[in-house]
Amino acid sequence: MELEATPLIWRVNEDFSIQDHTGKAARVQRCLLDEQGRVYLETDTGFGLVHTMDMAYVGDAVEQGLWVPQDVLSAELPVRFAYVTSPQALQKK
């Protein structure tokens, strides 16, 4: 399976609770911001990208001091969080 970005895609609710693309709830442990302005969440259930439609809620959580984004380079994420975006490309090496 090829990943477009990360293993999980997070949906953020108005109350700042989150759930992954399968509907499983999680608790935010860390908020990350890459050089292209994409926001990622490290949680108790895994790592993933925040859905673009939920960025307003992310902004609200940051403004309220609930989440403090830490800068990260997107190229470092697969190694740091132990995932492979393209297993097929990895096999060709």
PDB file of C-alpha atoms in Angstrom:
ATOM      1  CA  MET A   1       0.000   0.000   0.000  1.00  0.00           C
ATOM      2  CA  GLU A   2       1.313   3.427  -0.933  1.00  0.00           C
ATOM      3  CA  LEU A   3       0.866   6.297   1.524  1.00  0.00           C
ATOM      4  CA  GLU A   4       0.185   9.787   0.257  1.00  0.00           C
ATOM      5  CA  ALA A   5       1.555  11.331   3.434  1.00  0.00           C
ATOM      6  CA  THR A   6       1.408   9.489   6.776  1.00  0.00           C
ATOM      7  CA  PRO A   7      -0.075   6.297   8.223  1.00  0.00           C
ATOM      8  CA  LEU A   8      -2.990   8.188   9.774  1.00  0.00           C
ATOM      9  CA  ILE A   9      -5.086  11.200   8.837  1.00  0.00           C
ATOM     10  CA  TRP A  10      -6.454  13.079  11.835  1.00  0.00           C
ATOM     11  CA  ARG A  11      -9.841  14.753  11.999  1.00  0.00           C
ATOM     12  CA  VAL A  12     -10.140  17.480  14.623  1.00  0.00           C
ATOM     13  CA  ASN A  13     -13.475  18.226  16.232  1.00  0.00           C
ATOM     14  CA  GLU A  14     -14.772  21.551  17.522  1.00  0.00           C
ATOM     15  CA  ASP A  15     -13.935  20.512  21.107  1.00  0.00           C
ATOM     16  CA  PHE A  16     -10.365  19.651  19.946  1.00  0.00           C
ATOM     17  CA  SER A  17     -10.903  15.928  20.371  1.00  0.00           C
ATOM     18  CA  ILE A  18      -9.441  13.956  17.493  1.00  0.00           C
ATOM     19  CA  GLN A  19     -10.103  10.753  15.628  1.00  0.00           C
ATOM     20  CA  ASP A  20      -8.279   9.035  12.814  1.00  0.00           C
ATOM     21  CA  HIS A  21      -9.651   8.377   9.340  1.00  0.00           C
ATOM     22  CA  THR A  22     -11.216   5.118  10.613  1.00  0.00           C
ATOM     23  CA  GLY A  23     -13.033   6.886  13.457  1.00  0.00           C
ATOM     24  CA  LYS A  24     -10.736   5.738  16.290  1.00  0.00           C
ATOM     25  CA  ALA A  25     -10.318   8.396  18.994  1.00  0.00           C
ATOM     26  CA  ALA A  26      -6.896   9.389  20.309  1.00  0.00           C
ATOM     27  CA  ARG A  27      -5.192  11.848  22.656  1.00  0.00           C
ATOM     28  CA  VAL A  28      -2.730  14.412  21.319  1.00  0.00           C
ATOM     29  CA  GLN A  29       0.776  14.132  22.723  1.00  0.00           C
ATOM     30  CA  ARG A  30       2.594  16.496  20.368  1.00  0.00           C
ATOM     31  CA  CYS A  31       1.799  18.862  17.506  1.00  0.00           C
ATOM     32  CA  LEU A  32       4.322  19.270  14.681  1.00  0.00           C
ATOM     33  CA  LEU A  33       4.546  21.821  11.870  1.00  0.00           C
ATOM     34  CA  ASP A  34       6.631  21.193   8.741  1.00  0.00           C
ATOM     35  CA  GLU A  35       8.310  23.607   6.365  1.00  0.00           C
ATOM     36  CA  GLN A  36       5.269  23.607   4.055  1.00  0.00           C
ATOM     37  CA  GLY A  37       2.823  24.506   6.814  1.00  0.00           C
ATOM     38  CA  ARG A  38       1.360  21.009   7.220  1.00  0.00           C
ATOM     39  CA  VAL A  39       0.351  20.028  10.745  1.00  0.00           C
ATOM     40  CA  TYR A  40       0.927  16.573  12.173  1.00  0.00           C
ATOM     41  CA  LEU A  41      -0.140  15.044  15.452  1.00  0.00           C
ATOM     42  CA  GLU A  42       1.704  12.472  17.483  1.00  0.00           C
ATOM     43  CA  THR A  43      -0.847  10.674  19.643  1.00  0.00           C
ATOM     44  CA  ASP A  44      -1.258   7.752  21.980  1.00  0.00           C
ATOM     45  CA  THR A  45      -2.384   5.622  19.008  1.00  0.00           C
ATOM     46  CA  GLY A  46      -0.012   6.764  16.259  1.00  0.00           C
ATOM     47  CA  PHE A  47       1.290   9.516  14.029  1.00  0.00           C
ATOM     48  CA  GLY A  48      -0.520  11.331  11.253  1.00  0.00           C
ATOM     49  CA  LEU A  49      -1.336  14.401   9.236  1.00  0.00           C
ATOM     50  CA  VAL A  50      -4.223  16.700  10.165  1.00  0.00           C
ATOM     51  CA  HIS A  51      -6.915  16.857   7.483  1.00  0.00           C
ATOM     52  CA  THR A  52      -6.841  20.195   5.666  1.00  0.00           C
ATOM     53  CA  MET A  53     -10.531  20.800   6.371  1.00  0.00           C
ATOM     54  CA  ASP A  54      -9.771  20.903  10.106  1.00  0.00           C
ATOM     55  CA  MET A  55      -7.030  23.526  10.116  1.00  0.00           C
ATOM     56  CA  ALA A  56      -9.314  26.184  11.642  1.00  0.00           C
ATOM     57  CA  TYR A  57      -9.692  23.984  14.738  1.00  0.00           C
ATOM     58  CA  VAL A  58      -5.925  23.509  14.853  1.00  0.00           C
ATOM     59  CA  GLY A  59      -5.489  27.283  14.755  1.00  0.00           C
ATOM     60  CA  ASP A  60      -7.953  27.659  17.616  1.00  0.00           C
ATOM     61  CA  ALA A  61      -6.148  24.987  19.681  1.00  0.00           C
ATOM     62  CA  VAL A  62      -2.822  26.755  19.103  1.00  0.00           C
ATOM     63  CA  GLU A  63      -4.262  30.192  19.957  1.00  0.00           C
ATOM     64  CA  GLN A  64      -5.676  28.803  23.191  1.00  0.00           C
ATOM     65  CA  GLY A  65      -2.321  27.263  24.097  1.00  0.00           C
ATOM     66  CA  LEU A  66      -3.647  23.704  24.003  1.00  0.00           C
ATOM     67  CA  TRP A  67      -1.232  22.653  21.249  1.00  0.00           C
ATOM     68  CA  VAL A  68       2.238  24.125  20.741  1.00  0.00           C
ATOM     69  CA  PRO A  69       3.543  23.272  17.258  1.00  0.00           C
ATOM     70  CA  GLN A  70       7.148  22.135  17.070  1.00  0.00           C
ATOM     71  CA  ASP A  71       9.053  22.675  13.823  1.00  0.00           C
ATOM     72  CA  VAL A  72      10.012  19.567  11.878  1.00  0.00           C
ATOM     73  CA  LEU A  73      11.333  18.786   8.405  1.00  0.00           C
ATOM     74  CA  SER A  74       8.910  16.600   6.450  1.00  0.00           C
ATOM     75  CA  ALA A  75      11.762  14.485   5.047  1.00  0.00           C
ATOM     76  CA  GLU A  76      12.656  13.397   8.608  1.00  0.00           C
ATOM     77  CA  LEU A  77       9.186  12.154   9.526  1.00  0.00           C
ATOM     78  CA  PRO A  78       9.258   8.610   8.062  1.00  0.00           C
ATOM     79  CA  VAL A  79      12.453   7.728   9.928  1.00  0.00           C
ATOM     80  CA  ARG A  80      11.431   9.492  13.128  1.00  0.00           C
ATOM     81  CA  PHE A  81       8.019   7.787  13.251  1.00  0.00           C
ATOM     82  CA  ALA A  82       9.020   4.475  11.627  1.00  0.00           C
ATOM     83  CA  TYR A  83       6.840   4.335   8.521  1.00  0.00           C
ATOM     84  CA  VAL A  84       7.450   3.896   4.804  1.00  0.00           C
ATOM     85  CA  THR A  85       5.427   5.898   2.273  1.00  0.00           C
ATOM     86  CA  SER A  86       6.321   3.632  -0.643  1.00  0.00           C
ATOM     87  CA  PRO A  87       7.139  -0.001   0.151  1.00  0.00           C
ATOM     88  CA  GLN A  88       7.454  -0.712  -3.569  1.00  0.00           C
ATOM     89  CA  ALA A  89      10.155   1.937  -4.004  1.00  0.00           C
ATOM     90  CA  LEU A  90      11.957   0.579  -0.950  1.00  0.00           C
ATOM     91  CA  GLN A  91      12.062  -2.912  -2.505  1.00  0.00           C
ATOM     92  CA  LYS A  92      13.717  -1.548  -5.663  1.00  0.00           C
ATOM     93  CA  LYS A  93      16.718  -0.281  -3.682  1.00  0.00           C
TER      94      LYS A  93
END
